[in-house]
Tab-separated table of C-alpha atoms in Angstrom:
chain	number	residue	atom	x	y	z
A	1383	MET	CA	18.393	5.993	8.220
A	1384	HIS	CA	17.647	9.653	7.698
A	1385	SER	CA	17.473	10.721	4.073
A	1386	PHE	CA	19.283	13.809	2.852
A	1387	ILE	CA	15.957	15.185	1.594
A	1388	ARG	CA	14.609	15.325	5.144
A	1389	ALA	CA	17.585	17.428	6.197
A	1390	VAL	CA	16.709	20.335	3.968
A	1391	SER	CA	13.953	22.903	4.103
A	1392	PHE	CA	12.902	25.137	1.250
A	1393	LEU	CA	11.192	28.524	1.465
A	1394	CYS	CA	10.429	30.731	-1.534
A	1395	LEU	CA	11.737	33.945	-0.009
A	1396	PHE	CA	15.384	34.986	-0.515
A	1397	LEU	CA	18.222	35.915	-2.865
A	1398	PHE	CA	21.654	35.596	-4.418
A	1399	SER	CA	24.685	37.567	-5.632
A	1400	GLY	CA	28.009	37.019	-7.332
A	1401	THR	CA	28.817	35.255	-10.559
A	1402	ARG	CA	25.911	32.866	-10.084
A	1403	ALA	CA	22.323	33.466	-9.072
A	1404	TYR	CA	22.750	31.260	-6.054
A	1405	GLU	CA	24.701	32.231	-2.942
A	1406	ILE	CA	25.900	30.254	0.050
A	1407	HIS	CA	25.136	32.144	3.248
A	1408	ASP	CA	27.777	32.804	5.899
A	1409	SER	CA	25.933	30.352	8.166
A	1410	CYS	CA	27.752	27.734	6.069
A	1411	ALA	CA	31.174	28.312	7.597
A	1412	LEU	CA	34.334	26.857	6.132
A	1413	PRO	CA	34.914	24.031	5.356
A	1414	THR	CA	31.171	23.353	5.082
A	1415	LYS	CA	30.788	26.130	2.525
A	1416	LEU	CA	33.247	24.411	0.179
A	1417	LEU	CA	31.284	21.169	0.380
A	1418	VAL	CA	27.987	22.941	-0.253
A	1419	ARG	CA	29.451	24.838	-3.216
A	1420	GLN	CA	30.707	21.599	-4.768
A	1421	ALA	CA	27.329	19.946	-4.256
A	1422	ALA	CA	25.407	22.917	-5.685
A	1423	ASN	CA	27.561	22.909	-8.800
A	1424	GLN	CA	26.965	19.166	-9.197
A	1425	ALA	CA	23.219	19.748	-8.825
A	1426	PHE	CA	23.283	22.201	-11.717
A	1427	ASP	CA	25.366	19.727	-13.727
A	1428	MET	CA	22.643	17.101	-13.197
A	1429	ALA	CA	20.011	19.543	-14.429
A	1430	ARG	CA	22.162	20.394	-17.445
A	1431	LEU	CA	22.660	16.730	-18.381
A	1432	ALA	CA	18.954	15.992	-17.934
A	1433	LEU	CA	18.052	18.892	-20.217
A	1434	GLN	CA	20.531	17.793	-22.874
A	1435	GLU	CA	19.106	14.278	-22.934
A	1436	LEU	CA	15.525	15.552	-23.121
A	1437	GLN	CA	16.432	17.858	-26.015
A	1438	ALA	CA	18.151	15.108	-28.007
A	1439	SER	CA	16.418	13.807	-31.115
A	1440	PRO	CA	16.044	10.922	-31.179
A	1441	ARG	CA	16.268	10.334	-27.439
A	1442	ASP	CA	18.628	7.733	-26.071
A	1443	PRO	CA	16.771	4.432	-25.372
A	1444	ASP	CA	18.289	4.350	-21.873
A	1445	VAL	CA	16.829	7.792	-21.175
A	1446	ASN	CA	13.445	6.675	-22.510
A	1447	ARG	CA	13.611	3.739	-20.122
A	1448	LEU	CA	14.128	6.129	-17.191
A	1449	LEU	CA	11.224	8.259	-18.395
A	1450	GLY	CA	9.086	5.135	-18.488
A	1451	LEU	CA	9.974	4.234	-14.921
A	1452	LEU	CA	9.808	7.658	-13.271
A	1453	PHE	CA	7.192	9.603	-15.236
A	1454	ALA	CA	5.151	7.539	-17.701
A	1455	LYS	CA	1.637	6.603	-16.622
A	1456	LYS	CA	0.281	3.090	-16.993
A	1457	ASP	CA	0.316	2.026	-20.649
A	1458	GLU	CA	2.010	5.293	-21.689
A	1459	ASP	CA	4.814	4.916	-24.230
A	1460	PRO	CA	7.880	6.836	-22.970
A	1461	THR	CA	9.250	7.139	-26.511
A	1462	THR	CA	6.320	9.346	-27.522
A	1463	MET	CA	5.461	11.064	-24.229
A	1464	ASP	CA	5.421	14.850	-24.112
A	1465	VAL	CA	8.555	16.002	-22.261
A	1466	ARG	CA	8.176	19.746	-22.811
A	1467	ARG	CA	7.312	20.414	-19.179
A	1468	LEU	CA	10.325	18.403	-18.003
A	1469	ARG	CA	12.581	20.317	-20.366
A	1470	ASP	CA	11.236	23.619	-19.073
A	1471	ILE	CA	11.870	22.631	-15.437
A	1472	TYR	CA	15.534	21.788	-15.948
A	1473	ASP	CA	16.045	24.681	-18.346
A	1474	ASN	CA	14.638	27.142	-15.816
A	1475	ILE	CA	16.699	25.692	-12.956
A	1476	LEU	CA	19.813	26.495	-14.958
A	1477	LEU	CA	18.851	30.179	-14.811
A	1478	ALA	CA	19.872	30.066	-11.160
A	1479	ALA	CA	23.343	28.996	-12.259
A	1480	ALA	CA	23.745	31.625	-14.968
A	1481	GLU	CA	22.411	34.968	-13.698
A	1482	ASP	CA	25.354	37.359	-13.236
A	1483	GLU	CA	24.169	40.154	-10.942
A	1484	ALA	CA	21.420	38.902	-8.696
A	1485	ARG	CA	20.936	41.269	-5.738
A	1486	PRO	CA	19.678	40.582	-2.214
A	1487	HIS	CA	17.686	43.806	-1.770
A	1488	PRO	CA	15.029	44.936	-2.306
A	1489	THR	CA	13.303	41.575	-2.362
A	1490	ASP	CA	10.395	42.738	-4.506
A	1491	THR	CA	12.750	43.456	-7.423
A	1492	SER	CA	15.153	40.532	-7.012
A	1493	PRO	CA	15.212	38.084	-9.920
A	1494	LEU	CA	13.019	35.020	-9.512
A	1495	GLN	CA	16.035	32.802	-10.168
A	1496	ASN	CA	17.856	33.961	-7.018
A	1497	VAL	CA	18.460	31.309	-4.333
A	1498	MET	CA	20.176	31.497	-0.929
A	1499	ILE	CA	21.488	28.368	0.809
A	1500	TYR	CA	21.666	28.366	4.626
A	1501	CYS	CA	23.282	25.779	6.904
A	1502	ASN	CA	21.292	26.454	10.089
A	1503	GLU	CA	18.144	28.164	11.405
A	1504	ASP	CA	19.871	30.792	13.563
A	1505	ARG	CA	18.152	33.611	11.670
A	1506	PHE	CA	14.791	32.724	13.253
A	1507	GLN	CA	13.452	34.334	16.437
A	1508	LYS	CA	10.335	33.195	18.275
A	1509	ARG	CA	7.533	35.690	18.967
A	1510	ALA	CA	5.139	35.708	21.884
A	1511	ASP	CA	2.295	34.355	19.714
A	1512	GLY	CA	4.306	31.210	18.897
A	1513	THR	CA	5.227	32.178	15.356
A	1514	TRP	CA	8.802	32.595	14.189
A	1515	VAL	CA	10.336	35.573	12.400
A	1516	ASP	CA	13.087	35.343	9.826
A	1517	THR	CA	15.198	38.285	10.976
A	1518	GLY	CA	16.906	38.547	7.602
A	1519	MET	CA	13.662	38.834	5.665
A	1520	ASN	CA	11.268	39.993	8.407
A	1521	SER	CA	8.978	37.162	7.313
A	1522	ILE	CA	6.680	35.258	9.661
A	1523	TYR	CA	6.332	31.460	9.798
A	1524	LEU	CA	4.157	29.119	11.800
A	1525	ALA	CA	5.727	27.054	14.553
A	1526	TRP	CA	5.897	23.864	12.428
A	1527	TYR	CA	8.691	25.285	10.315
A	1528	TYR	CA	11.235	26.314	12.900
A	1529	GLY	CA	12.645	23.465	14.944
A	1530	SER	CA	12.180	20.860	12.234
A	1531	CYS	CA	15.968	20.682	11.911
A	1532	VAL	CA	16.183	19.818	15.606
A	1533	SER	CA	13.426	17.192	15.379
A	1534	HIS	CA	14.797	15.765	12.088
A	1535	SER	CA	11.292	16.115	10.620
A	1536	LEU	CA	12.032	18.318	7.597
A	1537	ALA	CA	10.508	17.271	4.316
A	1538	GLY	CA	11.308	20.184	2.015
A	1539	ARG	CA	8.468	22.482	2.947
A	1540	ALA	CA	7.748	25.449	0.681
A	1541	VAL	CA	6.183	28.887	1.131
A	1542	PHE	CA	5.456	31.069	-1.901
A	1543	GLU	CA	4.890	34.487	-0.339
A	1544	ASN	CA	7.364	36.430	-2.456
A	1545	HIS	CA	10.674	35.880	-4.175
A	1546	PRO	CA	13.475	34.897	-4.445
A	1547	SER	CA	14.009	31.484	-2.737
A	1548	GLN	CA	15.910	30.079	0.212
A	1549	ILE	CA	17.122	26.563	1.038
A	1550	THR	CA	18.132	25.505	4.550
A	1551	ILE	CA	20.417	22.509	5.081
A	1552	CYS	CA	20.161	21.196	8.636
A	1553	PRO	CA	23.407	20.832	10.617
A	1554	TRP	CA	22.579	17.232	11.578
A	1555	LEU	CA	22.948	16.227	7.922
A	1556	PHE	CA	26.691	16.836	8.072
A	1557	GLN	CA	26.979	15.148	11.470
A	1558	TRP	CA	25.050	12.114	10.215
A	1559	ALA	CA	27.221	11.787	7.117
A	1560	ARG	CA	30.439	11.916	9.123
A	1561	GLN	CA	29.226	9.290	11.582
A	1562	ARG	CA	28.194	6.852	8.879
A	1563	LYS	CA	31.182	7.038	6.579
A	1564	TYR	CA	33.226	10.224	6.589
A	1565	LYS	CA	35.340	11.207	9.584
A	1566	LYS	CA	36.273	14.728	8.505
A	1567	TYR	CA	35.259	17.153	5.798
A	1568	ALA	CA	38.301	16.386	3.668
A	1569	ASP	CA	37.238	12.725	3.610
A	1570	MET	CA	33.669	13.686	2.743
A	1571	GLN	CA	34.741	15.921	-0.098
A	1572	GLY	CA	37.179	13.324	-1.371
A	1573	GLY	CA	34.536	10.620	-1.171
A	1574	ILE	CA	32.033	12.666	-3.132
A	1575	ALA	CA	34.632	13.504	-5.771
A	1576	LYS	CA	35.567	9.832	-6.062
A	1577	ALA	CA	31.918	8.834	-6.357
A	1578	TRP	CA	31.526	11.138	-9.337
A	1579	THR	CA	34.774	10.207	-11.093
A	1580	LYS	CA	35.166	6.487	-10.353
A	1581	ARG	CA	31.631	5.217	-10.059
A	1582	THR	CA	32.224	1.671	-11.287
A	1583	LEU	CA	29.825	-0.943	-10.005
A	1584	GLN	CA	32.444	-2.466	-7.721
A	1585	ALA	CA	33.489	0.892	-6.266
A	1586	THR	CA	29.874	1.868	-5.776
A	1587	LEU	CA	29.013	-1.351	-3.975
A	1588	ARG	CA	31.979	-0.975	-1.643
A	1589	ALA	CA	31.439	2.711	-0.922
A	1590	LEU	CA	27.664	2.982	-0.878
A	1591	GLY	CA	26.200	-0.496	-0.375
A	1592	ARG	CA	24.145	-2.648	-2.729
A	1593	GLU	CA	21.031	-3.194	-0.666
A	1594	ASP	CA	19.521	0.258	-1.180
A	1595	GLY	CA	20.839	0.928	-4.683
A	1596	ILE	CA	20.219	4.425	-5.998
A	1597	ASP	CA	18.585	5.568	-2.765
A	1598	LYS	CA	21.844	4.833	-0.922
A	1599	MET	CA	23.567	7.191	-3.365
A	1600	ARG	CA	21.594	10.192	-2.157
A	1601	LEU	CA	24.160	12.892	-1.524
A	1602	LEU	CA	23.939	16.603	-0.892
A	1603	ASP	CA	24.017	17.407	-4.605
A	1604	GLN	CA	20.829	15.483	-5.341
A	1605	THR	CA	19.213	17.034	-2.283
A	1606	ILE	CA	19.984	20.524	-3.575
A	1607	LEU	CA	18.563	19.602	-6.996
A	1608	HIS	CA	15.412	18.332	-5.241
A	1609	GLU	CA	15.068	21.647	-3.432
A	1610	LEU	CA	15.814	23.708	-6.545
A	1611	THR	CA	12.745	22.153	-8.183
A	1612	HIS	CA	10.690	23.576	-5.294
A	1613	THR	CA	11.777	27.135	-6.086
A	1614	LEU	CA	9.923	29.661	-8.193
A	1615	VAL	CA	12.433	29.292	-11.009
A	1616	GLY	CA	12.242	25.488	-10.710
A	1617	GLY	CA	8.483	25.393	-11.132
A	1618	ARG	CA	7.244	25.057	-7.522
A	1619	SER	CA	7.318	21.272	-7.437
A	1620	LEU	CA	5.689	19.451	-4.518
A	1621	ASP	CA	6.386	16.449	-2.310
A	1622	VAL	CA	3.412	14.608	-3.765
A	1623	LYS	CA	1.543	11.954	-1.776
A	1624	VAL	CA	1.301	8.582	-3.528
A	1625	ALA	CA	-2.184	7.213	-4.163
A	1626	GLY	CA	-2.797	3.789	-2.672
A	1627	LEU	CA	0.146	3.683	-0.266
A	1628	LEU	CA	-0.473	3.154	3.425
A	1629	GLY	CA	-0.716	6.528	5.106
A	1630	SER	CA	-0.550	8.342	1.757
A	1631	GLU	CA	3.238	8.457	1.874
A	1632	LYS	CA	5.021	11.302	0.185
A	1633	SER	CA	7.013	10.443	-2.890
A	1634	TYR	CA	10.536	10.235	-1.503
A	1635	GLY	CA	12.827	7.501	-2.793
A	1636	TRP	CA	12.879	5.307	-5.878
A	1637	LYS	CA	10.105	2.871	-4.888
A	1638	ASN	CA	7.583	5.565	-4.020
A	1639	CYS	CA	8.434	7.594	-7.120
A	1640	LEU	CA	7.762	4.589	-9.361
A	1641	ALA	CA	4.461	3.989	-7.579
A	1642	LEU	CA	3.524	7.633	-8.083
A	1643	ALA	CA	4.168	7.442	-11.827
A	1644	LYS	CA	1.856	4.463	-12.259
A	1645	ASN	CA	-0.800	5.136	-9.601
A	1646	GLY	CA	-0.911	8.920	-9.518
A	1647	GLY	CA	-0.925	11.027	-6.391
A	1648	MET	CA	-2.405	13.927	-4.475
A	1649	HIS	CA	-1.375	17.400	-3.407
A	1650	PRO	CA	0.398	17.110	-0.018
A	1651	GLU	CA	-2.087	19.503	1.597
A	1652	ASP	CA	-5.287	18.478	-0.199
A	1653	ASP	CA	-6.170	14.901	-1.181
A	1654	LYS	CA	-8.815	16.213	-3.590
A	1655	LEU	CA	-6.192	17.748	-5.882
A	1656	PRO	CA	-4.647	15.072	-8.130
A	1657	ARG	CA	-0.968	15.336	-8.969
A	1658	THR	CA	1.472	13.323	-11.092
A	1659	ALA	CA	5.156	12.429	-11.099
A	1660	LEU	CA	5.825	15.583	-13.110
A	1661	ASP	CA	4.821	17.567	-10.009
A	1662	ASN	CA	7.102	15.627	-7.649
A	1663	ALA	CA	10.476	16.994	-6.539
A	1664	ASP	CA	12.148	13.666	-5.818
A	1665	SER	CA	11.125	12.203	-9.187
A	1666	LEU	CA	12.819	15.153	-10.871
A	1667	ALA	CA	15.947	14.826	-8.717
A	1668	LEU	CA	16.194	11.058	-9.215
A	1669	PHE	CA	15.959	11.512	-12.971
A	1670	GLY	CA	18.863	13.962	-12.813
A	1671	LEU	CA	20.975	11.529	-10.789
A	1672	ALA	CA	20.071	8.530	-12.975
A	1673	VAL	CA	21.023	10.418	-16.144
A	1674	LYS	CA	24.291	11.441	-14.489
A	1675	LEU	CA	25.051	7.766	-13.785
A	1676	LEU	CA	24.392	6.898	-17.423
A	1677	ARG	CA	26.964	9.429	-18.548
A	1678	GLU	CA	29.810	8.330	-16.283
A	1679	GLN	CA	32.924	6.849	-17.884
A	1680	THR	CA	31.669	3.476	-16.655
A	1681	PRO	CA	27.872	3.812	-16.988
A	1682	LEU	CA	25.603	2.627	-14.207
A	1683	TYR	CA	21.985	1.649	-14.863
A	1684	VAL	CA	19.160	1.765	-12.333
A	1685	LEU	CA	17.084	-1.398	-12.202
A	1686	GLU	CA	13.333	-1.280	-11.702
A	1687	ASN	CA	13.805	-2.312	-8.063
A	1688	GLY	CA	16.249	0.554	-7.527
A	1689	GLY	CA	19.370	-1.594	-7.632
A	1690	LEU	CA	22.405	-0.707	-9.713
A	1691	THR	CA	24.135	-2.593	-12.491
A	1692	ASN	CA	26.871	-1.914	-15.021
A	1693	ARG	CA	25.034	-4.014	-17.612
A	1694	ARG	CA	22.283	-2.475	-19.719
A	1695	PRO	CA	18.919	-3.878	-18.461
C-alpha cells in the first residue's frame, strides 16, 4: 500500500496569495482543488489543536502520553520535557494560514510563510544535461526529483535554495484513493468529512480498517501537515532515518516514529549527523492527528502498537 506521504514532494521555493498565505495552484483543477482546500484547512486545524494542547498548563495527561510515545527519549519524563521547540513549530506553521497579502513575485521579497500547492509536475522541463527546470520559478533540479511522481518514489524531498515553499501532490494519490475506497470525488469528500465528524471506534473500524490503526487513517490533510513542517516557516523538518532499523529506514509511520523517539536517528543524507524525533516530519504530523482524535466528540486513543481504541489506555 502506498502511503500518502510518498505521494507528495516538497521544495522550499514558491509562494501564495489571497486571504491565506497558502495557495492552491491551477494544476489542481476542480473538483480536486476543493478537496485539497478542505485538506489544507484541516492540516492547519491539526497544527492549531496541537499548539493549544502544548500551551496548556497543566498539560492534559493524554497529551503527555502522546509526547512520551512520539518524542520522549528513553527514561525521559514527558510531563517535564521541554516542549518549546514543538510549540514554535506549530505556531510558525499557523503563520501560513494567517498571512493576508502574500505575493508570488518577486520571490526574494515574498514572505517566508508563503506556500504553493501543486497537483502535478507539468511545470518541469528537461534540459539537455539531464537536469529539470521549474518553468514557473526558473529553478534547476537534479533528475531524481522530476519523475518521482511517475515512479511512486516520492518521500517529501526538500530543497532550501530560496523562499517561499512549494508542495507537489502526485496525481496517482487521488487515483489510488478512489480505487481503494472512493469512487468519485464527492464520495471522497463526503468520506473525509464523515471521518472528522463521526469518528467513533465502530465507524473508524468499518471505514478505515483495524489492522493498521492510525497509519490507515493517513489522509491528505495529515500529508499536507507533514509537508508544511518541511517548509521554511515550519522549521525545515527532515525525514529522519531511524537508528538500528534494517536499511536505516526513514521515519514514516507510527512504528518507525516510536523507534526514532527511543533509539534516535540520523540525517537522511549524512549518517554522521544525529537527529531526534523533534526533527522528523512524520512524528510532528502524527502528533497533530493523534491530538485531533483526542478532541473528537467521541475521543479515540492511539495505542502503543498504533491501534485505536475508544477507551483511555
